[in-house]
Amino acid sequence: MGAALEIRNLHVSVEGQPILKGVNLVVKQGEIHALMGPNGSGKSTLANTLMGHPAYEVTGGQMIFDGVDMAELGTDERSRMGLFLAFQYPVAVPGVTVANFLRNALNARRKVDNPEDKGVPIPQFRKMMIEKMDLLQMDHSFGGRYLNEGFSGGEKKRAEILQMAMLQPKIAIMDETDSGLDIDALRIVSEGVAKLSSEDLGVLVITHYQRILNHIRPQYVHIMMDGQIVESGGPDLALHLEEQGYDWLREKQANGDA
Ligand code: ADP
Ligand code: MG
């Protein structure tokens, strides 16, 4: 049995304002889920809350990962358990290269597992990074770039996918870039996910882009509106959304038969 991320009746407030109003969702290792929904529906709030961002106050419900309630766990501990949360608004870090950043992330992870760990030797790290870059068809020069400095939305996603390849999480949550509708970024995520997905990796891809099936093949599709998942289904749900938009769901909600 693989690990699962179970979100149970999750309520979250930001600055005293309720944003998530009872979210239920289960993502298991080996499954690809898409979370869709209009702008402002609370998708990124869910991602940020799962990451343990301090601005997001859990006022009810639970987030259980691999059988453990994450409520009291910090971001690092969540990551160490095998939950990967791609940063939606990654900051530029002057003077820190992608390779440096990845080596620090990997070493931090190893040290928690074994406090005596002296860090991955540089030659071994280089070899591993080059293997992963080749798998993802990335230019080797990418490792020498300064993290997020002048990165396009697509390059930020490339850095995230490479980080995911290096850290080998059980479940990954990929939120769309701050640039929003960025087809290039979505394509990079979908190709990366396809290359890395196996029985071991579960993925939750978050986007408001309706023609998602052109890029990602999720087994499960969920639609969030006004802080709740109002509809779940298979790929046909994404197809329906592409044809009909969100209006039919808004009407369904308004009529109270959702
Ligand atoms: P989505 O990702 O689906 O577009 P968000 O989760 O970003 O939606 O936003 C949902 C609502 O929560 C919006 O009304 C937004 O203004 C509010 N919100 C989210 N994060 C913050 C924050 N850090 N501070 C204030 N309001 C926020
Ligand atoms: Mg968002």
Coordinates of C-alpha atoms and ligand atoms in Angstrom, one line a residue:
M1 CA 0.0 0.0 0.0
G2 CA 1.3 3.4 -1.0
A3 CA 1.0 6.6 0.8
A4 CA -2.1 8.8 0.5
L5 CA -2.8 12.5 1.1
E6 CA -6.3 12.8 2.7
I7 CA -7.9 16.2 3.0
R8 CA -11.0 15.9 5.2
N9 CA -13.6 18.7 5.6
L10 CA -10.8 21.3 5.5
H11 CA -11.7 24.9 6.5
V12 CA -9.1 27.6 6.1
S13 CA -9.2 31.4 6.8
V14 CA -6.8 34.0 5.5
E15 CA -6.7 37.2 7.6
G16 CA -9.9 36.2 9.4
Q17 CA -11.7 35.6 6.1
P18 CA -13.0 32.1 5.4
I19 CA -11.6 30.9 2.0
L20 CA -11.8 27.1 2.1
K21 CA -15.2 25.9 3.3
G22 CA -15.0 22.1 3.7
V23 CA -12.6 20.6 1.2
N24 CA -12.5 16.8 0.8
L25 CA -10.0 15.1 -1.4
V26 CA -7.8 12.0 -1.4
V27 CA -4.7 11.6 -3.6
K28 CA -2.9 8.3 -3.5
Q29 CA 0.6 7.3 -4.8
G30 CA 0.4 6.4 -8.4
E31 CA -2.6 8.6 -9.2
I32 CA -2.7 11.8 -11.3
H33 CA -5.4 14.3 -10.2
A34 CA -6.2 17.7 -11.7
L35 CA -7.8 20.4 -9.5
M36 CA -9.5 23.0 -11.6
G37 CA -11.7 26.0 -11.0
P38 CA -12.0 29.7 -11.8
N39 CA -9.6 32.3 -10.5
G40 CA -10.1 33.1 -6.8
S41 CA -11.9 29.8 -6.0
G42 CA -9.3 28.8 -3.4
K43 CA -7.0 26.4 -5.3
S44 CA -3.7 28.1 -4.3
T45 CA -5.1 28.6 -0.8
L46 CA -5.3 24.8 -0.6
A47 CA -1.7 24.4 -2.0
N48 CA -0.4 26.9 0.5
T49 CA -2.2 25.4 3.4
L50 CA -0.9 21.9 2.5
M51 CA 2.6 23.5 2.5
G52 CA 2.1 24.8 6.0
H53 CA 2.3 28.5 5.1
P54 CA 1.7 30.5 8.3
A55 CA -0.7 33.0 6.7
Y56 CA -3.3 30.2 6.2
E57 CA -5.2 29.3 9.3
V58 CA -6.8 25.9 9.5
T59 CA -10.1 26.5 11.3
G60 CA -11.5 23.0 10.9
G61 CA -10.9 19.6 9.3
Q62 CA -7.7 17.6 8.8
M63 CA -4.8 17.0 6.4
I64 CA -3.5 13.5 6.8
F65 CA -0.4 12.3 4.9
D66 CA 0.7 8.7 5.1
G67 CA -1.5 8.2 8.1
V68 CA -0.1 11.2 10.0
D69 CA -2.1 14.4 10.8
M70 CA 0.1 17.2 9.5
A71 CA -1.5 20.0 11.6
E72 CA 1.4 20.4 13.9
L73 CA 4.1 19.7 11.3
G74 CA 6.3 22.4 9.7
T75 CA 7.0 22.7 6.0
D76 CA 10.3 20.8 6.3
E77 CA 8.8 17.9 8.1
R78 CA 6.0 17.6 5.5
S79 CA 8.6 17.6 2.8
R80 CA 10.7 15.0 4.6
M81 CA 7.7 12.7 4.8
G82 CA 7.6 12.7 1.0
L83 CA 5.1 15.5 0.3
F84 CA 6.4 17.9 -2.4
L85 CA 4.9 21.3 -2.8
A86 CA 6.1 23.4 -5.7
F87 CA 6.4 27.0 -4.7
Q88 CA 3.8 29.1 -6.5
Y89 CA 5.6 32.4 -6.0
P90 CA 9.3 31.3 -5.9
V91 CA 11.5 34.2 -5.0
A92 CA 14.7 35.0 -6.9
V93 CA 17.7 34.1 -4.7
P94 CA 20.7 36.3 -5.7
G95 CA 23.9 34.3 -5.9
V96 CA 22.3 30.9 -5.4
T97 CA 22.4 28.6 -8.4
V98 CA 19.8 26.0 -9.2
A99 CA 22.5 23.3 -8.4
N100 CA 23.3 24.9 -5.0
F101 CA 19.7 25.1 -4.1
L102 CA 19.1 21.5 -5.1
R103 CA 22.1 20.2 -3.1
N104 CA 21.0 22.1 0.0
A105 CA 17.5 20.8 -0.4
L106 CA 18.8 17.2 -0.8
N107 CA 21.2 17.5 2.1
A108 CA 18.6 19.0 4.4
R109 CA 16.4 16.0 3.6
R110 CA 19.2 13.5 4.3
K111 CA 20.2 15.2 7.5
V112 CA 16.7 14.8 9.0
D113 CA 16.8 11.1 8.2
N114 CA 20.3 10.8 9.7
P115 CA 21.7 13.6 11.8
E116 CA 25.2 12.3 11.2
D117 CA 24.9 12.7 7.5
K118 CA 27.7 14.9 6.0
G119 CA 25.8 15.7 2.8
V120 CA 25.9 14.1 -0.6
P121 CA 29.5 14.2 -2.1
I122 CA 29.6 16.8 -4.9
P123 CA 30.7 14.3 -7.6
Q124 CA 27.8 12.0 -6.7
F125 CA 25.4 15.0 -6.6
R126 CA 26.6 16.2 -10.0
K127 CA 26.1 12.7 -11.5
M128 CA 22.6 12.5 -10.1
M129 CA 21.6 15.9 -11.3
I130 CA 22.9 15.3 -14.8
E131 CA 21.0 12.0 -15.0
K132 CA 17.8 13.7 -14.0
M133 CA 18.4 16.6 -16.4
D134 CA 19.0 14.1 -19.2
L135 CA 15.8 12.3 -18.3
L136 CA 13.9 15.6 -18.4
Q137 CA 15.8 16.7 -21.6
M138 CA 17.1 19.8 -19.9
D139 CA 20.2 21.7 -20.9
H140 CA 23.1 21.0 -18.4
S141 CA 23.7 24.7 -18.2
F142 CA 20.4 25.1 -16.3
G143 CA 22.2 24.0 -13.0
G144 CA 24.5 27.0 -13.2
R145 CA 21.7 29.6 -13.6
Y146 CA 20.8 31.7 -10.6
L147 CA 17.6 30.4 -9.1
N148 CA 14.6 32.2 -10.5
E149 CA 16.6 35.3 -11.5
G150 CA 14.9 36.3 -14.8
F151 CA 13.2 32.9 -15.1
S152 CA 10.2 32.7 -17.3
G153 CA 7.1 30.9 -16.0
G154 CA 8.3 27.8 -17.9
E155 CA 11.8 27.9 -16.5
K156 CA 10.4 28.2 -12.9
K157 CA 8.4 25.1 -13.6
R158 CA 11.5 23.4 -15.1
A159 CA 13.3 24.1 -11.8
E160 CA 10.5 22.7 -9.8
I161 CA 10.3 19.5 -11.9
L162 CA 14.0 19.0 -11.5
Q163 CA 13.7 19.5 -7.8
M164 CA 10.9 16.9 -7.8
A165 CA 13.1 14.5 -9.8
M166 CA 16.0 14.9 -7.2
L167 CA 13.9 14.7 -4.0
Q168 CA 11.7 11.8 -5.3
P169 CA 8.5 12.6 -3.3
K170 CA 5.6 10.2 -2.8
I171 CA 3.0 12.9 -3.6
A172 CA 3.6 16.2 -5.4
I173 CA 1.4 19.2 -5.6
M174 CA 2.0 21.4 -8.6
D175 CA 0.3 24.8 -8.5
E176 CA 0.1 26.9 -11.7
T177 CA 2.7 29.7 -12.0
D178 CA 2.0 33.2 -10.8
S179 CA 1.8 34.2 -14.5
G180 CA -1.4 32.2 -14.5
L181 CA -2.4 31.0 -18.0
D182 CA 1.0 29.8 -19.1
I183 CA 0.7 27.0 -21.6
D184 CA 4.4 26.5 -21.9
A185 CA 4.6 26.0 -18.1
L186 CA 1.7 23.5 -18.2
R187 CA 3.4 21.6 -21.0
I188 CA 6.6 21.4 -19.0
V189 CA 4.8 20.1 -16.0
S190 CA 2.8 17.5 -17.9
E191 CA 5.9 16.2 -19.7
G192 CA 7.9 16.1 -16.5
V193 CA 5.0 14.4 -14.6
A194 CA 4.7 11.8 -17.4
K195 CA 8.5 11.1 -17.2
L196 CA 8.5 10.9 -13.4
S197 CA 5.2 9.2 -12.9
S198 CA 5.3 5.6 -11.9
E199 CA 3.5 3.5 -9.4
D200 CA 5.3 5.5 -6.8
L201 CA 4.4 9.1 -7.6
G202 CA 1.0 10.7 -6.9
V203 CA 0.4 14.1 -8.4
L204 CA -2.2 16.9 -7.9
V205 CA -1.9 19.4 -10.7
I206 CA -3.7 22.7 -10.0
T207 CA -4.8 24.9 -12.9
H208 CA -7.6 27.1 -14.1
Y209 CA -6.7 26.3 -17.7
Q210 CA -9.8 24.6 -19.2
R211 CA -8.1 22.8 -22.1
I212 CA -6.0 20.9 -19.7
L213 CA -6.4 17.5 -21.5
N214 CA -4.3 18.8 -24.4
H215 CA -1.4 18.7 -21.9
I216 CA -2.1 16.5 -18.9
R217 CA -3.8 13.1 -18.7
P218 CA -5.3 13.0 -15.2
Q219 CA -7.3 10.0 -14.1
Y220 CA -9.3 12.2 -11.7
V221 CA -10.6 15.7 -12.2
H222 CA -12.0 18.0 -9.4
I223 CA -13.6 21.4 -9.7
M224 CA -13.3 23.9 -7.0
M225 CA -15.7 26.8 -6.6
D226 CA -16.0 29.2 -3.7
G227 CA -13.8 27.2 -1.5
Q228 CA -15.3 23.8 -2.0
I229 CA -14.9 20.9 -4.5
V230 CA -18.3 21.0 -6.2
E231 CA -17.7 18.2 -8.8
S232 CA -15.4 15.3 -9.2
G233 CA -15.1 12.9 -12.1
G234 CA -12.8 11.5 -14.8
P235 CA -11.2 13.1 -17.8
D236 CA -14.7 13.6 -19.3
L237 CA -15.3 16.3 -16.7
A238 CA -12.4 18.3 -18.0
L239 CA -13.8 17.9 -21.5
H240 CA -17.2 19.1 -20.4
L241 CA -15.6 22.1 -18.8
E242 CA -13.7 22.9 -22.0
E243 CA -17.0 22.9 -23.9
Q244 CA -19.3 24.5 -21.3
G245 CA -17.1 26.6 -19.0
Y246 CA -18.0 27.0 -15.4
D247 CA -21.5 28.5 -15.8
W248 CA -23.4 25.2 -15.7
L249 CA -21.8 24.6 -12.3
R250 CA -22.6 28.0 -11.0
E251 CA -26.2 27.5 -12.0
K252 CA -26.2 24.0 -10.4
Q253 CA -24.8 25.6 -7.2
A254 CA -27.4 28.4 -7.3
N255 CA -30.2 25.9 -7.7
G256 CA -28.9 24.1 -4.7
D257 CA -28.7 20.7 -6.4
A258 CA -25.0 20.4 -6.4
Ligands
ADP1 P1 -7.1 30.5 -6.9 O1 -5.7 29.9 -6.8 O2 -8.2 29.5 -7.1 O3 -7.1 31.5 -8.0 P2 -6.7 31.7 -4.3 O4 -6.6 30.6 -3.4 O5 -5.4 32.4 -4.8 O6 -7.6 31.2 -5.6 O7 -7.6 32.8 -3.7 C1 -8.9 32.6 -3.1 C2 -9.3 33.8 -2.3 O8 -8.5 33.9 -1.2 C3 -9.2 35.1 -3.1 O9 -10.3 35.9 -2.7 C4 -7.9 35.7 -2.5 O10 -8.0 37.1 -2.6 C5 -7.9 35.2 -1.1 N1 -6.5 35.0 -0.7 C6 -5.7 34.0 -0.9 N2 -4.5 34.1 -0.4 C7 -4.5 35.3 0.3 C8 -3.6 36.0 1.1 N3 -2.3 35.6 1.3 N4 -4.0 37.2 1.6 C9 -5.2 37.7 1.4 N5 -6.2 37.0 0.7 C10 -5.8 35.9 0.1
MG2 MG -3.9 30.1 -7.8

